[in-house]
Coordinates of C-alpha atoms in Angstrom, one line a residue:
M1108 CA 256.0 1.4 43.7
I1109 CA 258.4 -1.5 43.4
A1110 CA 261.1 0.8 41.9
L1111 CA 261.1 2.8 45.1
K1112 CA 261.9 -0.4 47.1
L1113 CA 265.0 -1.1 45.0
S1114 CA 267.8 0.5 47.1
N1115 CA 270.4 0.3 44.4
Y1116 CA 268.2 1.7 41.6
P1117 CA 269.3 5.3 42.0
R1118 CA 273.0 4.2 41.8
V1119 CA 272.4 2.1 38.8
I1120 CA 270.4 4.7 36.9
E1121 CA 273.4 7.1 37.3
Y1122 CA 275.3 5.0 34.8
L1123 CA 272.8 5.5 32.0
H1124 CA 273.1 8.4 29.5
I1125 CA 271.3 11.5 30.8
P1126 CA 268.4 11.4 28.3
T1127 CA 267.8 7.7 29.1
T1128 CA 267.9 8.5 32.8
K1129 CA 265.4 11.2 32.4
V1130 CA 263.0 9.0 30.4
M1131 CA 263.3 6.2 33.0
A1132 CA 262.7 8.6 35.9
T1133 CA 259.7 10.1 34.1
V1134 CA 258.1 6.7 33.4
I1135 CA 258.5 5.6 37.0
I1136 CA 257.2 8.9 38.4
Q1137 CA 254.2 8.8 36.0
S1138 CA 253.5 5.3 37.0
I1139 CA 253.5 6.2 40.7
M1140 CA 251.1 9.1 40.0
K1141 CA 248.7 6.9 38.0
N1142 CA 248.7 4.3 40.7
G1143 CA 247.3 6.9 43.2
K1144 CA 248.8 5.2 46.2
C1145 CA 250.3 7.1 49.1
I1146 CA 254.0 6.8 49.7
S1147 CA 254.1 5.3 53.1
T1148 CA 257.7 5.4 54.2
S1149 CA 260.5 8.0 54.4
E1150 CA 262.8 5.6 52.5
K1151 CA 260.3 5.6 49.6
V1152 CA 260.0 9.3 49.7
E1153 CA 263.8 9.7 49.5
A1154 CA 263.9 7.3 46.6
L1155 CA 261.2 9.3 44.8
F1156 CA 263.2 12.5 45.4
E1157 CA 266.3 10.8 43.9
L1158 CA 264.3 10.1 40.7
I1159 CA 263.1 13.7 40.7
K1160 CA 266.6 15.0 41.2
G1161 CA 267.6 13.2 38.1
L1162 CA 265.1 15.1 36.1
I1163 CA 266.1 18.5 37.3
K1164 CA 269.9 18.4 37.7
D1165 CA 272.1 20.1 35.2
S1166 CA 274.4 18.1 33.1
D1167 CA 277.0 19.3 30.6
G1168 CA 275.8 19.5 27.1
I1169 CA 272.1 19.0 27.9
P1170 CA 270.0 22.2 27.8
N1171 CA 268.1 23.0 31.0
D1172 CA 264.9 23.6 29.2
E1173 CA 264.8 20.3 27.4
V1174 CA 261.5 18.6 28.0
I1175 CA 261.0 14.9 27.6
L1176 CA 257.4 13.7 27.1
V1177 CA 256.5 10.1 27.6
P1178 CA 253.1 8.9 26.4

């Protein structure tokens, strides 16, 4: 949940290459899901949606149906 507290994290992650951004977002989201804690503030929910947005947005040269699995 610490990643959701980092206000500049979504801006920083935008500078990574798209595949790296997707892997980072996936790892963070999976970690949140495994943790099983409730997201308690609207700011944290917005940060989570920013991560999810990075997984679903189109980008030139990256197929929409590309799936990234992280063990």
